[in-house]
Short mmCIF file of C-alpha atoms and ligand atoms in Angstrom, two decimals:
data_model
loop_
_atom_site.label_atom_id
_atom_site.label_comp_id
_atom_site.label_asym_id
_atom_site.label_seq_id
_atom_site.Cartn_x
_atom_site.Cartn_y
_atom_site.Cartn_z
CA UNK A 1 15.43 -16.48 -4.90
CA UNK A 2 14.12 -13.79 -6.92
CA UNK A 3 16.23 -10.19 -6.75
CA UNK A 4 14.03 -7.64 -7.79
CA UNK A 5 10.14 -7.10 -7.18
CA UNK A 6 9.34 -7.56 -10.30
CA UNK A 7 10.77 -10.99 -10.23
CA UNK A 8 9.11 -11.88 -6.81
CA UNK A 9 5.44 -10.64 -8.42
CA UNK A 10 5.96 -13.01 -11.82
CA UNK A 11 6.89 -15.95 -9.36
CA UNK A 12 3.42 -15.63 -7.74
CA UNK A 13 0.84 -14.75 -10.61
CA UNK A 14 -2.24 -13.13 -10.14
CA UNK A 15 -5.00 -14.40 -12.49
CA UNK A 16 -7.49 -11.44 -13.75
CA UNK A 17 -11.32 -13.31 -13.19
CA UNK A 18 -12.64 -14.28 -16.79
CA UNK A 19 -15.85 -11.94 -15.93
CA UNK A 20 -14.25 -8.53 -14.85
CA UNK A 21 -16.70 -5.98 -14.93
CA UNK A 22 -17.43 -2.69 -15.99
CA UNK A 23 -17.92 -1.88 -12.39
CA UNK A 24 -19.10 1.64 -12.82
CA UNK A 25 -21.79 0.49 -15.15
CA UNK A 26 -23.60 -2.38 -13.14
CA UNK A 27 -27.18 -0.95 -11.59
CA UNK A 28 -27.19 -4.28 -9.09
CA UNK A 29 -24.46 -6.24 -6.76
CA UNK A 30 -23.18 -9.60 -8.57
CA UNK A 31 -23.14 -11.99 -6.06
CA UNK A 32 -18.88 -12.43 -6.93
CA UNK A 33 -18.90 -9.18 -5.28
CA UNK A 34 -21.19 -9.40 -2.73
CA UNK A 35 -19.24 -10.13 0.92
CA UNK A 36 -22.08 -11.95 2.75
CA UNK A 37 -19.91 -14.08 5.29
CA UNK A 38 -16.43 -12.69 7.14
CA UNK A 39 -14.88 -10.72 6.62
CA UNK A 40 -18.08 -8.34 6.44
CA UNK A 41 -18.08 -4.68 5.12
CA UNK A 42 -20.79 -3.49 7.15
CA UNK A 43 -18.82 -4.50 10.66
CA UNK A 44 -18.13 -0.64 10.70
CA UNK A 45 -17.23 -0.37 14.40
CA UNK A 46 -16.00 2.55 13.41
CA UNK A 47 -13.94 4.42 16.62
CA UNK A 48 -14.57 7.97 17.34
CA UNK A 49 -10.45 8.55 16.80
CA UNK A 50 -8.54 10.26 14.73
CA UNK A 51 -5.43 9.40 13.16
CA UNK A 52 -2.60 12.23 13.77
CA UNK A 53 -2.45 15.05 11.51
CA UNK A 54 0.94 16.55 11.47
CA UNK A 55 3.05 19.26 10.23
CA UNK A 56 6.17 18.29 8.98
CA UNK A 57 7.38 22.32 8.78
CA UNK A 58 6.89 22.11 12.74
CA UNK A 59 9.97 21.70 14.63
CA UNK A 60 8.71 19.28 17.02
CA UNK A 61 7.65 16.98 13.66
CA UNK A 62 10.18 13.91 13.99
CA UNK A 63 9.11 13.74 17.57
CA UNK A 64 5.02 13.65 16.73
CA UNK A 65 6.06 11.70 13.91
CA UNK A 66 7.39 8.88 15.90
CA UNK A 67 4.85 9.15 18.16
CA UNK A 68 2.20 8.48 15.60
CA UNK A 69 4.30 5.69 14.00
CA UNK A 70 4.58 3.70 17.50
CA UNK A 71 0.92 4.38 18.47
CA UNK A 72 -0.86 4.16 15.12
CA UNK A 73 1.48 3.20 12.38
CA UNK A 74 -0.38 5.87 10.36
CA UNK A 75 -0.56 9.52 10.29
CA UNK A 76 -1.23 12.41 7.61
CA UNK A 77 0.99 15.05 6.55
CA UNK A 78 0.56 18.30 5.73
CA UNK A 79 3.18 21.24 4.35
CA UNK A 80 5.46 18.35 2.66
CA UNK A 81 6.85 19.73 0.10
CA UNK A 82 4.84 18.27 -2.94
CA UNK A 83 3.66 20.91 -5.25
CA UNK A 84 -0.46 21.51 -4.98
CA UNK A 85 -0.19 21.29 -8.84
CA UNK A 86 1.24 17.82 -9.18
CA UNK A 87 -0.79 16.20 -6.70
CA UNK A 88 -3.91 17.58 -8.92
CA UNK A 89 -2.19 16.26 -12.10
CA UNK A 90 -1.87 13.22 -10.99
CA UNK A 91 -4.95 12.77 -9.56
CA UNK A 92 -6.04 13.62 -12.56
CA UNK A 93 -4.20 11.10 -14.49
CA UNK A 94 -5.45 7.91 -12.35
CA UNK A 95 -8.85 9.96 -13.27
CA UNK A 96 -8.39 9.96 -16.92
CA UNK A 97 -7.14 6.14 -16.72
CA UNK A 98 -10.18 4.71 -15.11
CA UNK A 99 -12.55 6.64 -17.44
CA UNK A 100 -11.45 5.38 -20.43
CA UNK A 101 -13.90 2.23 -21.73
CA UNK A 102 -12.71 -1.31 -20.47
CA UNK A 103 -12.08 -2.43 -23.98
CA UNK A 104 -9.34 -0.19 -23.78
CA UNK A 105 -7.92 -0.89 -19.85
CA UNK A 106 -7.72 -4.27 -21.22
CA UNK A 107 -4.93 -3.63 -23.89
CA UNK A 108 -3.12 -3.31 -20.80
CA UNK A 109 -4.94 -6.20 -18.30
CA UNK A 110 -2.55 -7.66 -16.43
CA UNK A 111 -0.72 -10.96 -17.68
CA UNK A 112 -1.08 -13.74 -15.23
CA UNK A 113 2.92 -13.68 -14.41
CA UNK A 114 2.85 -9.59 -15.58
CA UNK A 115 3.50 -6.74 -12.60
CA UNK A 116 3.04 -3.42 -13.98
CA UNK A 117 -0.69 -3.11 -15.58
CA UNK A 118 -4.23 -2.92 -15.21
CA UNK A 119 -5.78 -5.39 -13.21
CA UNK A 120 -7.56 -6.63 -9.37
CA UNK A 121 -5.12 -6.17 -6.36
CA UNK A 122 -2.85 -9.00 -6.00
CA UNK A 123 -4.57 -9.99 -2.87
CA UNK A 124 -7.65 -11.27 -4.23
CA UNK A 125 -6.56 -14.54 -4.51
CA UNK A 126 -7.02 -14.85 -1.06
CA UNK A 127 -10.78 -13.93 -0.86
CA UNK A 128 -13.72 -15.70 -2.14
CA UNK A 129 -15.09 -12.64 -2.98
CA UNK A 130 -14.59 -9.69 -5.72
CA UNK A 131 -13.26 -6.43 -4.69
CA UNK A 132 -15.22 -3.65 -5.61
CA UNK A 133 -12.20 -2.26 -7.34
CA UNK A 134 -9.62 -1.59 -10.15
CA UNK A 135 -5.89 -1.01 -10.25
CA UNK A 136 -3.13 0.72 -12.42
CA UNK A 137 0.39 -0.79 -10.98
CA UNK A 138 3.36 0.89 -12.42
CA UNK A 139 7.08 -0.46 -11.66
CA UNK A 140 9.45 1.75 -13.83
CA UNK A 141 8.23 3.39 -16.44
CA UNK A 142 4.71 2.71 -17.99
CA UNK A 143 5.25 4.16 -21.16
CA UNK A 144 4.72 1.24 -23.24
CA UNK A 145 1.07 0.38 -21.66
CA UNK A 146 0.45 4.22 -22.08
CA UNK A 147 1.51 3.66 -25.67
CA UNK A 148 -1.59 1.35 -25.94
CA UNK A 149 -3.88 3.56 -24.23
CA UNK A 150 -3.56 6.89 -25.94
CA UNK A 151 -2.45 8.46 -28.81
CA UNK A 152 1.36 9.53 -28.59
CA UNK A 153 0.64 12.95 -26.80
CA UNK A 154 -1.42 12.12 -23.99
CA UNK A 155 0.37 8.83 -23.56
CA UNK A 156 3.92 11.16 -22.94
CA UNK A 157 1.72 13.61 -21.02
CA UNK A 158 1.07 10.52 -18.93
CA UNK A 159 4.21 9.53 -18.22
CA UNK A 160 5.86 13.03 -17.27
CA UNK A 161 3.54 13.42 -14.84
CA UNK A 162 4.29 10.03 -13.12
CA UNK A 163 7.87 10.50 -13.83
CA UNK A 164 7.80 14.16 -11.73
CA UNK A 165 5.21 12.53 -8.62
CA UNK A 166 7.82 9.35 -8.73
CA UNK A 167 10.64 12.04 -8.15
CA UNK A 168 8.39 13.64 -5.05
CA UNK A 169 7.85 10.57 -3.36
CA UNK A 170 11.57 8.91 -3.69
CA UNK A 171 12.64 12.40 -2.29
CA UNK A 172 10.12 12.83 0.44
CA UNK A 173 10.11 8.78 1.39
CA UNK A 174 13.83 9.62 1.80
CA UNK A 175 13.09 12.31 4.20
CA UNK A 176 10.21 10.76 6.21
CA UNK A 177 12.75 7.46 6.66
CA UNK A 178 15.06 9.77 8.61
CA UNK A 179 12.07 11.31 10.17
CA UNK A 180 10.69 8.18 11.62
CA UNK A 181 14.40 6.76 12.44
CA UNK A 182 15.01 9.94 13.94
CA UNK A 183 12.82 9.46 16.19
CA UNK A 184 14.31 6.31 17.75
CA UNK A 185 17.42 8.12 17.80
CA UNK A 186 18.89 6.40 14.54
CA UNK A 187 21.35 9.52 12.77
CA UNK A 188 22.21 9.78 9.61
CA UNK A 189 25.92 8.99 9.99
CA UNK A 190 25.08 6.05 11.52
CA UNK A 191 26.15 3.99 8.60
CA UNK A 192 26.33 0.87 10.82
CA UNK A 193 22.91 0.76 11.11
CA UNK A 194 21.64 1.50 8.01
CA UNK A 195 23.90 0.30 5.61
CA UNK A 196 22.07 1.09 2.12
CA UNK A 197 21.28 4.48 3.39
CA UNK A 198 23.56 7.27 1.09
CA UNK A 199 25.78 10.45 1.90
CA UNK A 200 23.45 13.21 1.50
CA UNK A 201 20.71 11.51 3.51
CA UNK A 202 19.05 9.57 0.53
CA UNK A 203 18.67 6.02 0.16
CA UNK A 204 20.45 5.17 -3.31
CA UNK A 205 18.47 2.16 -5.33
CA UNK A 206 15.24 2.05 -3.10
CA UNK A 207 12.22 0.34 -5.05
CA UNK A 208 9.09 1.57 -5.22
CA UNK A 209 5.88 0.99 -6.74
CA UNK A 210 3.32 3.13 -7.68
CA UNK A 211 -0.58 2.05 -7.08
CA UNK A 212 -3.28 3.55 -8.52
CA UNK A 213 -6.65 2.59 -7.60
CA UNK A 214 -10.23 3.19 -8.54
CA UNK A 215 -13.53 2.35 -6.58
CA UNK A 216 -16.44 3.58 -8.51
CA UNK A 217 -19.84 4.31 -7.04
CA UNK A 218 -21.20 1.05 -5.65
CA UNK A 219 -25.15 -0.25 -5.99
CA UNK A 220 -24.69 -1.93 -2.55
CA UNK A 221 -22.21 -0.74 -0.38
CA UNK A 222 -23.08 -2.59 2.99
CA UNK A 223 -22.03 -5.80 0.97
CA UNK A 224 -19.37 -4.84 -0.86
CA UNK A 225 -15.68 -4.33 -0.02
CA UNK A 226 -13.45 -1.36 -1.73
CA UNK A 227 -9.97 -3.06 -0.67
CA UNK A 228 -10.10 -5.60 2.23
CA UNK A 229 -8.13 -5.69 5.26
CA UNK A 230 -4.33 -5.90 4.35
CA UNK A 231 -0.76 -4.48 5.49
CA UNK A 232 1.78 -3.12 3.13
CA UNK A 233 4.93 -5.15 2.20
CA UNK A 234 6.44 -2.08 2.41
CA UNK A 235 9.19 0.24 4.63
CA UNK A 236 6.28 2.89 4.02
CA UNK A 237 3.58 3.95 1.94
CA UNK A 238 2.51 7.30 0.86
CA UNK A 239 -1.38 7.49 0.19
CA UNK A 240 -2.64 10.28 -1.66
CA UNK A 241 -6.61 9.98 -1.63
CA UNK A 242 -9.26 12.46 -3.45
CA UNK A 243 -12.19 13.83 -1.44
CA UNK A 244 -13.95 10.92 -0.65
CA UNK A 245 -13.74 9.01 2.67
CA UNK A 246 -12.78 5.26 2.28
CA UNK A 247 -9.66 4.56 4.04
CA UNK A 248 -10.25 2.68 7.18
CA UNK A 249 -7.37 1.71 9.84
CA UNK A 250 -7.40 -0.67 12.53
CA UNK A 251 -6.68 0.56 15.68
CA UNK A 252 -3.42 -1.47 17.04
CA UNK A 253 -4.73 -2.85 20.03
CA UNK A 254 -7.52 -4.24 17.84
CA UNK A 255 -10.48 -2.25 18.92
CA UNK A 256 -11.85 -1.08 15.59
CA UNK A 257 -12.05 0.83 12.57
CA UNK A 258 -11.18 4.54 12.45
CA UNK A 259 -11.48 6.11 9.14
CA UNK A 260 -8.89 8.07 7.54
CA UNK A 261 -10.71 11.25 6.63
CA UNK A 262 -9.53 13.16 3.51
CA UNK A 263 -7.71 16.30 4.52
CA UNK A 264 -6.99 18.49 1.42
CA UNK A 265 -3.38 18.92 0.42
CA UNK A 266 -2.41 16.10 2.92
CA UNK A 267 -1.36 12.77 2.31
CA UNK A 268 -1.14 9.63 4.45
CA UNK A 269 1.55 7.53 5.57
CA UNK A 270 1.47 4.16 6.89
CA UNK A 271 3.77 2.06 8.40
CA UNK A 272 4.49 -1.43 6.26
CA UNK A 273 5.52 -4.56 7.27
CA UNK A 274 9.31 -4.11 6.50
CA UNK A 275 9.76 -1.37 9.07
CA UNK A 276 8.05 -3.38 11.78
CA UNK A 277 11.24 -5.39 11.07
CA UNK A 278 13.98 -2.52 10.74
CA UNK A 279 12.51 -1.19 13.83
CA UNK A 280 12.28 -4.39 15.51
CA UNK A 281 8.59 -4.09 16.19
CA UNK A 282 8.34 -0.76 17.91
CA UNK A 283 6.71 1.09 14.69
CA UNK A 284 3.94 -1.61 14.08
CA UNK A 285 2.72 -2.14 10.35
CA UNK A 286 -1.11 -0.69 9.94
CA UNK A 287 -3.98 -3.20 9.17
CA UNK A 288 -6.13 -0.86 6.47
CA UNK A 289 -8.94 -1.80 3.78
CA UNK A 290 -11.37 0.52 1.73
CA UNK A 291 -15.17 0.72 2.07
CA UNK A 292 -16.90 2.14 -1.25
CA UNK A 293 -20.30 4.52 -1.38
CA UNK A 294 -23.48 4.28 -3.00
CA UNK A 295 -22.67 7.67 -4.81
CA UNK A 296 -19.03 8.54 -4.79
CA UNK A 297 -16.17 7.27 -6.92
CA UNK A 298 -13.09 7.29 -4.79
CA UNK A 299 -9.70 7.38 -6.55
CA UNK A 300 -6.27 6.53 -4.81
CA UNK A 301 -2.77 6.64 -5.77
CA UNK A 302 -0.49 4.53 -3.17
CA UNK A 303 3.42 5.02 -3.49
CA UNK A 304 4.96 1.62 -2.11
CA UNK A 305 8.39 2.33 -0.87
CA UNK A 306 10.86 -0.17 0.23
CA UNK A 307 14.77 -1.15 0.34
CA UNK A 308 16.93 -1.33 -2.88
CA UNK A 309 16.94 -5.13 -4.26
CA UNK A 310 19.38 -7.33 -2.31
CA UNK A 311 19.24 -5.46 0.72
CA UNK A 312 18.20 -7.67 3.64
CA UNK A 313 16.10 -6.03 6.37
CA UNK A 314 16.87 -7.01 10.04
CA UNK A 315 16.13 -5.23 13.01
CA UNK A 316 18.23 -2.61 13.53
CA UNK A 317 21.55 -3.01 15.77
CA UNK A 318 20.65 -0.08 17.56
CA UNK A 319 17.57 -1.36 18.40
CA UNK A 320 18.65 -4.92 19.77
CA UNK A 321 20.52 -5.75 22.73
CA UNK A 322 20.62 -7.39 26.29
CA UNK A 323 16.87 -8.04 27.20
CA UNK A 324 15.99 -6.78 23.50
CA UNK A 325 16.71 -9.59 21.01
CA UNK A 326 16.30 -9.51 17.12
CA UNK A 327 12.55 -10.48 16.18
CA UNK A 328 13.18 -10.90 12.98
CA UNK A 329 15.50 -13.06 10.38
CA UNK A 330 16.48 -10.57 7.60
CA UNK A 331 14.82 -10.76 4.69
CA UNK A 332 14.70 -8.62 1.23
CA UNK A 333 11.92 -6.67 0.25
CA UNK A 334 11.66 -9.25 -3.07
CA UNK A 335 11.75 -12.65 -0.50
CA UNK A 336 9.10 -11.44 1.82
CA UNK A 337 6.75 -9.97 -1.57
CA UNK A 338 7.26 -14.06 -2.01
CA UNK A 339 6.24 -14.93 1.61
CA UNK A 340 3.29 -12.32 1.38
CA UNK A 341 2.07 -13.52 -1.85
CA UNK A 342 2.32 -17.59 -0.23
CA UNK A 343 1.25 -17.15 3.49
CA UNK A 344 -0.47 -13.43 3.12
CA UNK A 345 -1.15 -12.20 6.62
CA UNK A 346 0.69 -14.81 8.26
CA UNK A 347 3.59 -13.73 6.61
CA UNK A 348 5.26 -11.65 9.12
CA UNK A 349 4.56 -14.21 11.46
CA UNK A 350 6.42 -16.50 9.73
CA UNK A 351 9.72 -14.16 9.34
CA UNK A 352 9.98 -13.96 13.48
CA UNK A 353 12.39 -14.83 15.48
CA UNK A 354 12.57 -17.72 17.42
CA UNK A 355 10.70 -19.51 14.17
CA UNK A 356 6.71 -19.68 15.17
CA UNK A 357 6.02 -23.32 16.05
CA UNK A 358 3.27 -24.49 13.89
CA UNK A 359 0.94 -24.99 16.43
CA UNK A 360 1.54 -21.19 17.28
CA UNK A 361 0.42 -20.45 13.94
CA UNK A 362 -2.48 -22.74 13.45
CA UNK A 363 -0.31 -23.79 10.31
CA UNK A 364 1.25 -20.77 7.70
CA UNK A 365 -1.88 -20.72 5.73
CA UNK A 366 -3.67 -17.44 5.43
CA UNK A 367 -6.29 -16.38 7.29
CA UNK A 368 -8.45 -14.51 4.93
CA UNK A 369 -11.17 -13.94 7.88
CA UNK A 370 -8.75 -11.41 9.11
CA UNK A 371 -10.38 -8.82 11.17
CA UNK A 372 -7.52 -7.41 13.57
CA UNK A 373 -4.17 -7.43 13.64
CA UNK A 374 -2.80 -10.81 15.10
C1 LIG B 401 5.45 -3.70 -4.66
C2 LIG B 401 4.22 -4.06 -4.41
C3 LIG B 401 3.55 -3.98 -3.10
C4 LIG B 401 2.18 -4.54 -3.38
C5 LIG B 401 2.47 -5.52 -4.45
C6 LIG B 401 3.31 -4.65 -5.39
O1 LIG B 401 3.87 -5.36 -6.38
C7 LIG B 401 2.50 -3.59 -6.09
C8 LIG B 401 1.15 -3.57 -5.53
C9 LIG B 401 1.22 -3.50 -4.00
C10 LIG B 401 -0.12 -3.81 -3.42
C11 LIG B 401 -1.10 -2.62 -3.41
C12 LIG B 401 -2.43 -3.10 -2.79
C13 LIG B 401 -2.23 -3.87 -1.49
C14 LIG B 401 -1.10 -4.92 -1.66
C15 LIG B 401 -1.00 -5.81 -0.41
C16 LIG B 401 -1.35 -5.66 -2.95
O2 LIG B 401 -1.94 -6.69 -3.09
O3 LIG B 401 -0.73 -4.98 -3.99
C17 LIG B 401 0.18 -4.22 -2.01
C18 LIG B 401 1.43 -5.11 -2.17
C19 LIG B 401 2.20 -5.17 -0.88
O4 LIG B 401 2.49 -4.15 -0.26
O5 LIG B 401 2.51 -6.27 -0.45
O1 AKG B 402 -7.23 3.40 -1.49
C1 AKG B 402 -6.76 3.47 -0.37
O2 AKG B 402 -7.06 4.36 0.42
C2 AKG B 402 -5.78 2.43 0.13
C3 AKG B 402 -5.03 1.74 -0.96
C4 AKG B 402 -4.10 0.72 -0.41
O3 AKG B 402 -4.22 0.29 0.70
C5 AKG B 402 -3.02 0.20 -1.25
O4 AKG B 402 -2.96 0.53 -2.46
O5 AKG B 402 -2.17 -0.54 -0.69
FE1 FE2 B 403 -2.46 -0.85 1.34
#
């Protein structure tokens, strides 16, 4: 079994298409990009709802926090802590990225067993269709692909800036962990339940990733999709969007699309699959994708936060008992990236407990016409 995420990611590799695209050049839709059967873009049964904006100076905020987390499994923050200034630095930097030529992105393309680069989302394997996007994935530090995009100055420039956001979310992630766990009444002393959790209320060794993500302005926007319909792998993920509207979550019970409007200074958190698990299913994992715009280019930067490697995630002890039993066989972050990348979004399905009968599953393949959350 592979024992970091970087190992799990070369063990499943993603294959960049021979005729990537310039995307923020082309004047018409490519029919590799255009969705025309399910899952459709323009099925924008978009709900008049809004996903919780909340305060994490107010006293009340673990509380609301949970709240949001059991109802939505997303919710924006404001007043967290991250300096205004980085967050426009960094935006910045994804911005600078994305502009340069594609000659250039593709010094760094991503190898087909390669994790950190340039290159489609690693779920497009599992459409038939092009996404109407491009990623940056960093795990560690990306000096050496900055190193082949700029000259030595901007290419250090580069990397301090991802080094200091990096620092921001590991500390806040920390924070919003107890937050959330709070909230169902798990304490930081309780080192019973969380064993990798450390002293001073940190979490020693968790991974991360960092996702950056570009959707230029699209020709055709009714038939294209920005991101398609996904969960996170993750324990949580910290979403910082620009000013243009894109994110879309599905409403848990399954009754549509509300969109994650961009609130300035805030940034979004949603709920992954791995703390459906530590929480044994009380804070669900969020079903999101990305619509594009005819004249718009939306940027994104996604931190991907999850348990050190070798941890195994079970539900939590305090959250099991008589009448509540485990729904989940533990798993680390690196075996279910594995799972996900083989069985998609079938592959929390296939980590419950009692093991899903086949005929409960309609087999473990992936259902890539997946419109709400099963
Ligand atoms: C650690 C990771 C989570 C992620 C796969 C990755 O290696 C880095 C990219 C992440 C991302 C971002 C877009 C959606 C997603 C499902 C994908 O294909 O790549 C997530 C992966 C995940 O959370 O499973
Ligand atoms: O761009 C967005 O708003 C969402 C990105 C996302 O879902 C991801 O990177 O996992
Ligand atoms: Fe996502």
């Amino acid at each position: 079994m592979p024992s970091r995420i970087s190992d799990a990611l070369k063990d499943h590799p993603v294959h960049l298409p021979h005729n990537i695209l310039d995307l923020g050049s082309v004047k018409e839709l490519p029919d590799s990009y255009a969705w025309n059967a399910p899952p459709l873009p323009c099925d924008r049964t978009v709900l008049d709802l809004s996903v919780p904006v909340i305060d994490l100076g107010h006293p009340g905020a673990s509380t609301l926090i949970g709240h949001a987390c059991k109802e939505w499994g997303v919710f924006q923050m404001t007043n967290h802590g991250v300096p205004r200034d980085l967050l426009t630095e960094v935006e910045r930097a994804g911005r600078d990225l994305f502009s340069l030529p594609l000659q250039q992105k593709m010094r760094v393309a991503r190898k087909p067993d390669g994790v950190s680069d340039y290159g489609v989302t690693r779920i497009s394997s599992f459409f038939p269709k092009l996404m109407w996007s491009e990623g940056f994935t960093v795990i560690g530090s990306p000096l050496e692909h900055a190193r082949l995009l700029w000259p030595h100055d901007r290419a250090a420039g580069f990397c301090d800036v991802i080094g200091r956001y990096n620092d921001e979310m590991r500390r806040l992630a920390g924070k919003l962990m107890w937050l959330m766990l709070g909230a169902l009444g798990i304490r930081h002393h309780s080192e019973d339940d969380v064993t990798w959790a450390g002293p001073n209320g940190d979490f020693p060794g968790a991974s991360a990733a960092l996702q950056m993500n570009s959707y230029p302005a699209c020709p055709d926007p009714d038939q294209a999709m920005g991101l398609a319909a996904h969960t996170d792998s993750t324990l949580l993920t910290i979403l910082l969007q620009n000013d243009t509207a894109g994110l879309q979550v599905m409403k848990g019970d399954g009754s549509g699309w509300a969109t994650v409007p961009p609130v300035d200074g805030a940034l979004v958190v949603n709920v992954g699959d791995l703390l459906q698990m530590l929480t044994n299913g009380t804070y669900p994992s969020i079903v999101h994708r990305v619509f594009v715009t005819r004249n718009a280019h939306r940027h994104s930067i996604a931190y991907l936060y999850g348990p050190p490697s070798g941890v195994k995630i079970a539900p939590l002890p305090a959250l099991t008992g008589p009448g509540h039993p485990a729904l989940f066989w533990p798993v680390t972050w690196s075996e279910y990236l594995g799972m996900k990348a083989k069985h998609f979004d079938k592959a929390l399905t296939s980590v419950r407990l009692p093991p899903p009968r086949v005929s409960d599953m309609e087999s473990l393949t992936p259902d890539v016409n997946i419109e709400t959350k099963s």
